[in-house]
Short mmCIF file of C-alpha atoms in Angstrom, two decimals:
data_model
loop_
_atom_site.label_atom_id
_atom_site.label_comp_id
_atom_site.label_asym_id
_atom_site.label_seq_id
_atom_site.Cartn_x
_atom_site.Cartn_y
_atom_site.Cartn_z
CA UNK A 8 -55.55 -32.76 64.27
CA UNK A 9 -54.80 -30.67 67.26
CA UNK A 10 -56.15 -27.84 65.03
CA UNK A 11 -59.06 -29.58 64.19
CA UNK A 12 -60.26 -30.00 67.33
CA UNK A 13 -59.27 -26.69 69.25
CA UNK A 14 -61.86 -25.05 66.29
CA UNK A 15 -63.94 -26.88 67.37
CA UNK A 16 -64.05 -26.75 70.72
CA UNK A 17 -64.10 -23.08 69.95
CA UNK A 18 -67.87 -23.63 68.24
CA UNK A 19 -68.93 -26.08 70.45
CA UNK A 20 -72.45 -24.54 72.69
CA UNK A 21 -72.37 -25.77 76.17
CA UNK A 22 -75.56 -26.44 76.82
CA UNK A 23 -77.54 -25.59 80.26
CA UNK A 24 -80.47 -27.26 82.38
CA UNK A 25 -83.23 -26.42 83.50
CA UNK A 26 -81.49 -25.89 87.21
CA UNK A 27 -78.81 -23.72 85.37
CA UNK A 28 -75.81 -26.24 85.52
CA UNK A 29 -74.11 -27.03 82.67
CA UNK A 30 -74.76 -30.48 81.50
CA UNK A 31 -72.15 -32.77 81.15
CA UNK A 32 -70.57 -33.30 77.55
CA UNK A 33 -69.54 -36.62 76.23
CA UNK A 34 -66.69 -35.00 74.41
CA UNK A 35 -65.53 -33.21 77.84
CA UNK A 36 -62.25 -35.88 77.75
CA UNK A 37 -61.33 -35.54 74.84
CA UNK A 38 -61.05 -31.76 74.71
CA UNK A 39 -59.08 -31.38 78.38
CA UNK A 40 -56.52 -34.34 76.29
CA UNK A 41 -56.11 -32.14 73.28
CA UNK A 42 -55.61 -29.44 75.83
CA UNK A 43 -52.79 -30.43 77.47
CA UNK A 44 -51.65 -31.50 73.86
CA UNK A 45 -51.55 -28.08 72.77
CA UNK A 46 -49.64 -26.95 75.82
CA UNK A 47 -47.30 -29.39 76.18
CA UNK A 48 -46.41 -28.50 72.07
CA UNK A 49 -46.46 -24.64 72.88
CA UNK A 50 -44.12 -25.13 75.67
CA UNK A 51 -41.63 -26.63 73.73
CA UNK A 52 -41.33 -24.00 71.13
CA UNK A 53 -41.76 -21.63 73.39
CA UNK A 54 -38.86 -22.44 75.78
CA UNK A 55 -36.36 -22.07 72.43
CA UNK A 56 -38.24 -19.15 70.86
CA UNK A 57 -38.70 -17.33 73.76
CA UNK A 58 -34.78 -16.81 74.56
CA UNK A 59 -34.00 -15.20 71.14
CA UNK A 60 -37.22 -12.54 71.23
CA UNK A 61 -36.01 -11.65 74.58
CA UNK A 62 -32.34 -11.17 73.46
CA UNK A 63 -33.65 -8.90 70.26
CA UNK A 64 -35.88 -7.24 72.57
CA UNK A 65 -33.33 -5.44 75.05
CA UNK A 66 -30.67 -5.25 72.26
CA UNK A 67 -33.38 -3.00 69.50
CA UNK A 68 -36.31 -2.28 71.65
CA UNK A 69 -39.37 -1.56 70.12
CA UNK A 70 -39.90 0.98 67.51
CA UNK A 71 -41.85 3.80 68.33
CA UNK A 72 -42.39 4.82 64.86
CA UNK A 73 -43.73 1.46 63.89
CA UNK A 74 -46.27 1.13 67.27
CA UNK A 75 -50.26 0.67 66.64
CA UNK A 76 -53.42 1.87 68.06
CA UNK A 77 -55.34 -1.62 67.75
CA UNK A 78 -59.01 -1.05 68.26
CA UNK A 79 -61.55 -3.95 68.74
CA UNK A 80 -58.90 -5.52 71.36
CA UNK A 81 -56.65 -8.55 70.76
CA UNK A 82 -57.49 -10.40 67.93
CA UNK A 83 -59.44 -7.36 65.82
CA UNK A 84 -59.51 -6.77 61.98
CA UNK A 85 -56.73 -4.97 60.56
CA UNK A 86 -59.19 -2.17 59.76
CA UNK A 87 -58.73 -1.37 63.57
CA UNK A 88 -55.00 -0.38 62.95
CA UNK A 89 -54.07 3.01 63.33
CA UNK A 90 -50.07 3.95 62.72
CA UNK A 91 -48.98 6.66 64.41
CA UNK A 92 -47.47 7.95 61.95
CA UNK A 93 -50.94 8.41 60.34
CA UNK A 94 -51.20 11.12 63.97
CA UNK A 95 -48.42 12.96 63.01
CA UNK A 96 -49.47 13.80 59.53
CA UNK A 97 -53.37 14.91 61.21
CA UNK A 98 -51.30 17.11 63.82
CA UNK A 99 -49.18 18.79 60.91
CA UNK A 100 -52.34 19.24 58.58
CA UNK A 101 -54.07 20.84 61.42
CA UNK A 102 -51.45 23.56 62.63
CA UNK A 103 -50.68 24.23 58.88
CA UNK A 104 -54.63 25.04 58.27
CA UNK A 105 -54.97 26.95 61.80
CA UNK A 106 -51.90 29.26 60.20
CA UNK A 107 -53.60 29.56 57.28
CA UNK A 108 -56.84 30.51 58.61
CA UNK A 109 -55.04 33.37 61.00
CA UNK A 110 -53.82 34.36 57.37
CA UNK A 111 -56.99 34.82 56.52
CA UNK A 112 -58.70 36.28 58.92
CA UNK A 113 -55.46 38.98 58.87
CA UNK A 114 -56.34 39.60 55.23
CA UNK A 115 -59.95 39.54 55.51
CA UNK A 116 -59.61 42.42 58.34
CA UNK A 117 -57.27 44.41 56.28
CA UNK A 118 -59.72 44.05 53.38
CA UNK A 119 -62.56 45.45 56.09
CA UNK A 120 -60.27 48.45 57.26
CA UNK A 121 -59.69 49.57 53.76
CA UNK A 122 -63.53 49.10 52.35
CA UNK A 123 -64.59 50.88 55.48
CA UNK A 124 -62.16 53.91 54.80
CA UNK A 125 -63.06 53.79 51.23
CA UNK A 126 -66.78 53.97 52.32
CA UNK A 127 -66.36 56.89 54.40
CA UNK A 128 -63.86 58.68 52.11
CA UNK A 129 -67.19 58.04 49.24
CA UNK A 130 -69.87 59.51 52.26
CA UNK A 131 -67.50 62.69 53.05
CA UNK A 132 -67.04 63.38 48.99
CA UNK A 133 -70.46 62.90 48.30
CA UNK A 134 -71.45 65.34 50.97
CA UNK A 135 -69.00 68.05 50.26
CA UNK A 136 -70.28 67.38 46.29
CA UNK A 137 -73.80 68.31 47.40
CA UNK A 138 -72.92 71.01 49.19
CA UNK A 139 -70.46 72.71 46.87
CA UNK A 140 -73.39 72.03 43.97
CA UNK A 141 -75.59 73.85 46.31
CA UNK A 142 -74.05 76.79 47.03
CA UNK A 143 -73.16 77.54 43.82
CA UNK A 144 -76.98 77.12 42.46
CA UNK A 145 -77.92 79.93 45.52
CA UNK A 146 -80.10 76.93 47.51
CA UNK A 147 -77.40 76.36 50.11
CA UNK A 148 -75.71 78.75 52.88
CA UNK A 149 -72.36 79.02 53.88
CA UNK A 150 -69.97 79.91 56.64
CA UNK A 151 -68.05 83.34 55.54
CA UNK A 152 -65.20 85.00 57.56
CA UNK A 153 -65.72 88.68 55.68
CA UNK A 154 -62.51 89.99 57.03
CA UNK A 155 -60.33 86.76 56.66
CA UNK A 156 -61.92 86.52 52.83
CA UNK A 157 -60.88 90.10 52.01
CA UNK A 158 -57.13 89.24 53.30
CA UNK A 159 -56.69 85.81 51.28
CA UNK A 160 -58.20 88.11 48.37
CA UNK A 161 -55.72 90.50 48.59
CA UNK A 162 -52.51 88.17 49.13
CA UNK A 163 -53.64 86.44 45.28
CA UNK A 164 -53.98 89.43 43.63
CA UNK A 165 -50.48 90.74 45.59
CA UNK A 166 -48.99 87.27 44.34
CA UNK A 167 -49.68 87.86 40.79
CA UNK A 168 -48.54 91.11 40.63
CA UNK A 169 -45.09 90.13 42.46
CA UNK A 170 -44.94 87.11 39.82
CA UNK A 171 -45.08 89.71 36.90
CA UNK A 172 -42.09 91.50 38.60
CA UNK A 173 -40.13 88.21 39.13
CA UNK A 174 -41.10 87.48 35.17
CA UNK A 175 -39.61 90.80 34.02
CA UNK A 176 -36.49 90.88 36.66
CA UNK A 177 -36.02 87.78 35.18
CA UNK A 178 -36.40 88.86 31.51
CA UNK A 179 -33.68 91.90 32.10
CA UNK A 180 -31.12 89.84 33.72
CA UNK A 181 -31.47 87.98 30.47
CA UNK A 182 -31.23 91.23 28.63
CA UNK A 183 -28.25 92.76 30.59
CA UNK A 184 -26.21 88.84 30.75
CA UNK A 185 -26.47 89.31 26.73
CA UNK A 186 -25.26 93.11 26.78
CA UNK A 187 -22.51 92.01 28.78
CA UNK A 188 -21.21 89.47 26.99
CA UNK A 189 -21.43 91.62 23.59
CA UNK A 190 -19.12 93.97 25.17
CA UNK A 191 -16.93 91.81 26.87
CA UNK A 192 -16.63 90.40 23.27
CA UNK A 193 -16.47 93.74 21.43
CA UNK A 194 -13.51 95.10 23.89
CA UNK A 195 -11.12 91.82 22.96
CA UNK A 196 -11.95 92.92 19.51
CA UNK A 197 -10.92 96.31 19.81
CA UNK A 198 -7.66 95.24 21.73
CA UNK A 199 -6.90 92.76 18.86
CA UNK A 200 -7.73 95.71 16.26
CA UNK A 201 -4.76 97.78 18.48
CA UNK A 202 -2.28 95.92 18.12
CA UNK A 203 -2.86 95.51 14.46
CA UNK A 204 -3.28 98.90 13.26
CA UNK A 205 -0.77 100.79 14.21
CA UNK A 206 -2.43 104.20 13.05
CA UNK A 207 -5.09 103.75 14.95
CA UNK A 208 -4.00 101.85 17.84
CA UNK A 209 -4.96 104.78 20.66
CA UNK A 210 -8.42 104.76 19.38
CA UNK A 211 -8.87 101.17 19.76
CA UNK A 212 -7.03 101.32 22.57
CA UNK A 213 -9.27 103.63 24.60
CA UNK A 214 -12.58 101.70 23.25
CA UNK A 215 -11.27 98.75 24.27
CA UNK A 216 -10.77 99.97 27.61
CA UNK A 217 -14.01 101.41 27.82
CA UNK A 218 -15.87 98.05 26.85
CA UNK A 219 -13.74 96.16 29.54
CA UNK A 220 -14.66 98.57 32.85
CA UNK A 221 -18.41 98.49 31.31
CA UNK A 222 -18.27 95.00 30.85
CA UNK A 223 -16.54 94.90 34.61
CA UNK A 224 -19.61 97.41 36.10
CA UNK A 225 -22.02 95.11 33.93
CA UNK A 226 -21.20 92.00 35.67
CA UNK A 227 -21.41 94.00 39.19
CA UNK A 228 -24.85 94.84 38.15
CA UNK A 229 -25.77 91.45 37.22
CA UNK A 230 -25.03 90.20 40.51
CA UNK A 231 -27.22 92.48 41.89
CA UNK A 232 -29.80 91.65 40.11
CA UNK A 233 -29.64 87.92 40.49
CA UNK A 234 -29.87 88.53 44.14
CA UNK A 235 -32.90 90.14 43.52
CA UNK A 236 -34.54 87.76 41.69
CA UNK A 237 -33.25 85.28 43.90
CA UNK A 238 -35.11 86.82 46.56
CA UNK A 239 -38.34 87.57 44.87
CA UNK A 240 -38.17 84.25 43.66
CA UNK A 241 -37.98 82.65 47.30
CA UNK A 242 -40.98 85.22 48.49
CA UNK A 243 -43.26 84.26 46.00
CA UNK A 244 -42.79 80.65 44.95
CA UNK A 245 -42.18 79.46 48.81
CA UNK A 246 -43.27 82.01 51.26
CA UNK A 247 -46.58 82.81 49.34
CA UNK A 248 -47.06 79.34 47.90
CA UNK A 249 -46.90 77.60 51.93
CA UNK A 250 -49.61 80.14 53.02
CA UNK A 251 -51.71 79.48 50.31
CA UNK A 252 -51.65 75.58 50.54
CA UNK A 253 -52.72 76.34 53.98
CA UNK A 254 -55.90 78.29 52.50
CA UNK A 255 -56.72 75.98 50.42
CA UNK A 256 -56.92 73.21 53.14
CA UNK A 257 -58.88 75.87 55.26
CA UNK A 258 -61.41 76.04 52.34
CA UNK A 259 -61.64 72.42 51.88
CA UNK A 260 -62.46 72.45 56.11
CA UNK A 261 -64.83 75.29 55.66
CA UNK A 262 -66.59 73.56 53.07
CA UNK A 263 -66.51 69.70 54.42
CA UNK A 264 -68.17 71.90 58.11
CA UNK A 265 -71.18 73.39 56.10
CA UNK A 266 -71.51 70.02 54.55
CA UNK A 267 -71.79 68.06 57.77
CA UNK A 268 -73.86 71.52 59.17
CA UNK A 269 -76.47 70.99 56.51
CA UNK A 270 -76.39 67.58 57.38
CA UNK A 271 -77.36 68.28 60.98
CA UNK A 272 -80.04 70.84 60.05
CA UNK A 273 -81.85 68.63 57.88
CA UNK A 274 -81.87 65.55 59.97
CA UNK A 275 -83.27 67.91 63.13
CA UNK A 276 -86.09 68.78 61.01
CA UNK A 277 -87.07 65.31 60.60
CA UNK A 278 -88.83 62.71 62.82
CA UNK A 279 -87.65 62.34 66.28
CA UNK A 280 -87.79 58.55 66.89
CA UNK A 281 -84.99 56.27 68.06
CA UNK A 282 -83.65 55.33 64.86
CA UNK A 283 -83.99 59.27 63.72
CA UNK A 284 -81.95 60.41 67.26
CA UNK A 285 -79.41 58.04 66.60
CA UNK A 286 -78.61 59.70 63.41
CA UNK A 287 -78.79 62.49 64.75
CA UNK A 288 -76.29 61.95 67.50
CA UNK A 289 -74.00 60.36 64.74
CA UNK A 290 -74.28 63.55 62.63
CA UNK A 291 -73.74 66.04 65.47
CA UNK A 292 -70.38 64.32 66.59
CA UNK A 293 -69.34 64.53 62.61
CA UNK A 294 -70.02 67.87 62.98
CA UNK A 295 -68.28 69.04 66.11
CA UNK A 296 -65.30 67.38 64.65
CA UNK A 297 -65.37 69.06 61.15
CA UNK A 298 -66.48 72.41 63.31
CA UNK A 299 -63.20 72.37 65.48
CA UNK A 300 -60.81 71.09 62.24
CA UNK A 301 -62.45 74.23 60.21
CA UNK A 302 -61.66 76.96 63.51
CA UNK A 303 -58.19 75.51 63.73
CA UNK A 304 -57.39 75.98 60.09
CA UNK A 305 -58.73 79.59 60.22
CA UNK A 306 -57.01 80.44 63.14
CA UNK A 307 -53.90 79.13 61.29
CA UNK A 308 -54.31 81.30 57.98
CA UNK A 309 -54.62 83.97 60.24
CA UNK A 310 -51.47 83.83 61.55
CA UNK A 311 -49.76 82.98 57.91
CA UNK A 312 -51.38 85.82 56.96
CA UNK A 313 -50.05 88.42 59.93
CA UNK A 314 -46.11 86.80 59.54
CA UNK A 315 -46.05 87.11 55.57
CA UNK A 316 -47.13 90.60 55.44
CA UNK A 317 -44.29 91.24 58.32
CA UNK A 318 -42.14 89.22 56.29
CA UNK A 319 -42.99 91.04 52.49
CA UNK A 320 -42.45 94.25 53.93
CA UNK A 321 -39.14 93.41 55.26
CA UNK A 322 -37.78 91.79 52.26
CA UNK A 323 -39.21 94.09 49.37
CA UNK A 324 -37.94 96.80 51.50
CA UNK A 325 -34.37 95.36 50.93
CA UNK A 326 -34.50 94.02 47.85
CA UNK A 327 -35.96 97.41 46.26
CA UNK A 328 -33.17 99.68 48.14
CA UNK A 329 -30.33 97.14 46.42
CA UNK A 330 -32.18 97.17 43.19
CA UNK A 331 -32.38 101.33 43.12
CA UNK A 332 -28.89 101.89 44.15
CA UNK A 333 -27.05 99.47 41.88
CA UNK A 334 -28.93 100.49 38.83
CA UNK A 335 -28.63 103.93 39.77
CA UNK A 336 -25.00 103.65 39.86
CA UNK A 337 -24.49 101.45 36.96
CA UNK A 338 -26.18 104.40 34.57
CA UNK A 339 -23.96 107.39 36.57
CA UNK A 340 -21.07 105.22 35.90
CA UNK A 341 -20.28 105.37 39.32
CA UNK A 342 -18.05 101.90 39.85
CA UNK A 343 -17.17 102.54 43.52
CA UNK A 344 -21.01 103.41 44.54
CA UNK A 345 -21.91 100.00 42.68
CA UNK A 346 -19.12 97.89 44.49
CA UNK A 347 -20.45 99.60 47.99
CA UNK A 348 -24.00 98.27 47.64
CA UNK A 349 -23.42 94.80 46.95
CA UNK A 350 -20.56 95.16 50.32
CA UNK A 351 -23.92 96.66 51.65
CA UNK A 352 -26.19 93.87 50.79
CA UNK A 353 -23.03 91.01 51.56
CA UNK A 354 -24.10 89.98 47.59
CA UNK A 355 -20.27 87.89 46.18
CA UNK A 356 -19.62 87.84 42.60
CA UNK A 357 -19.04 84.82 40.80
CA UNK A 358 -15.15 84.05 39.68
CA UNK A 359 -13.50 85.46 37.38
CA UNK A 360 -13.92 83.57 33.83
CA UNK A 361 -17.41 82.35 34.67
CA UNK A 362 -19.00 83.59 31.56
CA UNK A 363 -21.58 80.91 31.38
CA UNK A 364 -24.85 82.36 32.85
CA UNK A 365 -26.04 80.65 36.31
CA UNK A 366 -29.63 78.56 36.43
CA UNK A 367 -31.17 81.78 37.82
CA UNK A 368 -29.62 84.11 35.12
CA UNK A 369 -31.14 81.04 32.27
CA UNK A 370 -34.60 81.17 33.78
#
């Protein structure tokens, strides 16, 4: 009943005169008794509910976790609820995207520095392409150092000569190792055939000795001779070799600086507004750089060129003095002339009972 009449009191209009007072109602009674109904009834539960939700209150508190964000004030639709928890998640989605986007954008920049290196790598080949077509058709010029030209043109042909000596030093040590070991094998023969034959034990005997101090002077010899290959080996395959890597780049710089020059020219002969003198510009800074990269390189073979001649001449000077006297001794049988020139050139034998040939002797 109490119910009944709270609702509607709730959808009752209160009606207002012309003078803007409110009229009086003939239920006006009625509703100020179910009134203090209502509150005498709420008081009592009240007073014995109120006691225990203060007690759970301080003894749990309220849960954070649990708390709402009620829109639409007291009263509203549950659609107004908002759980916190529901914040949390929308916080943790958002830093996880922002981290993924700075992925991104890291990857996407990477992919940007690499297209863009591609692109100029592409612009720099296609130029040098044109170029190198062009000068060998007669229809483009080039930059020639006449003197510097004739030098790296020289050093080539001097390399391939000094490779066919290291090919046939190489070849007799070969040779000679295989001589050596024939008589080193024919002398234990002889020795065995001396103390088997008694009649002719003194002519074994001698042979046999003869075959051991060649086979001795042989392996002097051989020593010798690796050293020599040894160093011819180090003057042409490493010496030589580093210079001409360093020509080669110098080429590649002389030809990426006509490239870039031809560039320039061209473009000058064209139109002269602002898009045209940009390009320009552009082009001339490309080819001041290329310009100064191509003078360093030169400058640099020239000076590879100056130490390796010092240096040849100093080690083909030694190398052909050891090489005359030990072979020159060797053939006049001269054991204690041999044994002086490899004291001369500090060249050490290797120990007794090494008969297998070193990786410079197998070459």
């Amino acid at each position: 009943m109490t119910d009944s009449i709270m609702s509607k009191a709730a959808t009752m209009e209160i009606p207002i005169n012309s003078n803007g007072d409110t009229g009086t109602l003939p239920e006006d009674d009625s509703l100020e008794q179910a009134a203090k109904l209502q509150w005498s009834l709420d008081e009592k539960v009240g007073s014995s509910r109120g006691t225990r939700d203060l007690q759970q209150v301080m003894v749990s508190g309220p849960n954070l976790n649990e708390t709402s964000i009620v829109s639409g004030g007291y009263g509203g639709t549950a659609e107004g609820i908002i759980p916190t928890s529901s914040i949390k998640g929308s916080n943790m989605h958002h830093s996880s995207s922002s981290s993924s986007m700075m992925a991104e954008e890291t990857t996407r920049g990477v992919a940007v520095e690499k297209l863009e290196t591609v692109k100029k790598w592409g612009l720099n080949t296609y130029k040098c392409t044109k170029q190198m077509i062009s000068e060998r058709f007669g229809r483009g010029s080039r930059t020639v150092d006449l003197e510097l030209e004739a030098q790296i043109e020289v050093l080539r042909d001097t390399k391939r000569k000094y490779e066919n000596v290291l090919r046939l030093a190489r070849a007799l040590t070969n040779h000679f190792y295989n001589m050596v070991q024939t008589q080193h094998a024919l002398g234990d023969t002889f020795a065995d055939l001396s103390q088997k034959s008694p009649e002719l034990r003194d002519e074994f005997g001698y042979n046999a000795e003869t075959q051991k101090l060649l086979c001795k002077n042989g392996e002097t010899l051989l020593g010798a001779i690796n050293f020599f290959v040894s160093s011819i080996n180090t003057l042409v395959n490493k010496t030589m070799e580093d210079t001409l890597m360093t020509i080669k780049m110098y080429e590649n710089a002389r030809l990426e600086f006509d490239a870039y020059r031809s560039d320039l020219e061209e473009l000058s002969m064209g139109p002269r507004d602002a898009v045209a003198m940009a390009r320009i510009e552009a082009a001339q800074q490309q080819y001041q750089i290329h310009k100064d990269k191509y003078e360093r390189l030169r400058s640099d073979v020239t000076i590879k060129l100056k130490f390796l001649e010092e240096n040849k001449v100093k080690v083909m000077h030694k190398q052909l003095l050891l090489f005359h006297n030990a072979i020159s001794a060797y053939f006049a049988g001269n054991q204690q002339q041999l044994e002086q020139t490899l004291k001369q050139f500090n060249i050490k034998l290797r120990p007794p009972g090494a008969d297998k040939p070193s990786w410079l002797e197998e070459q």
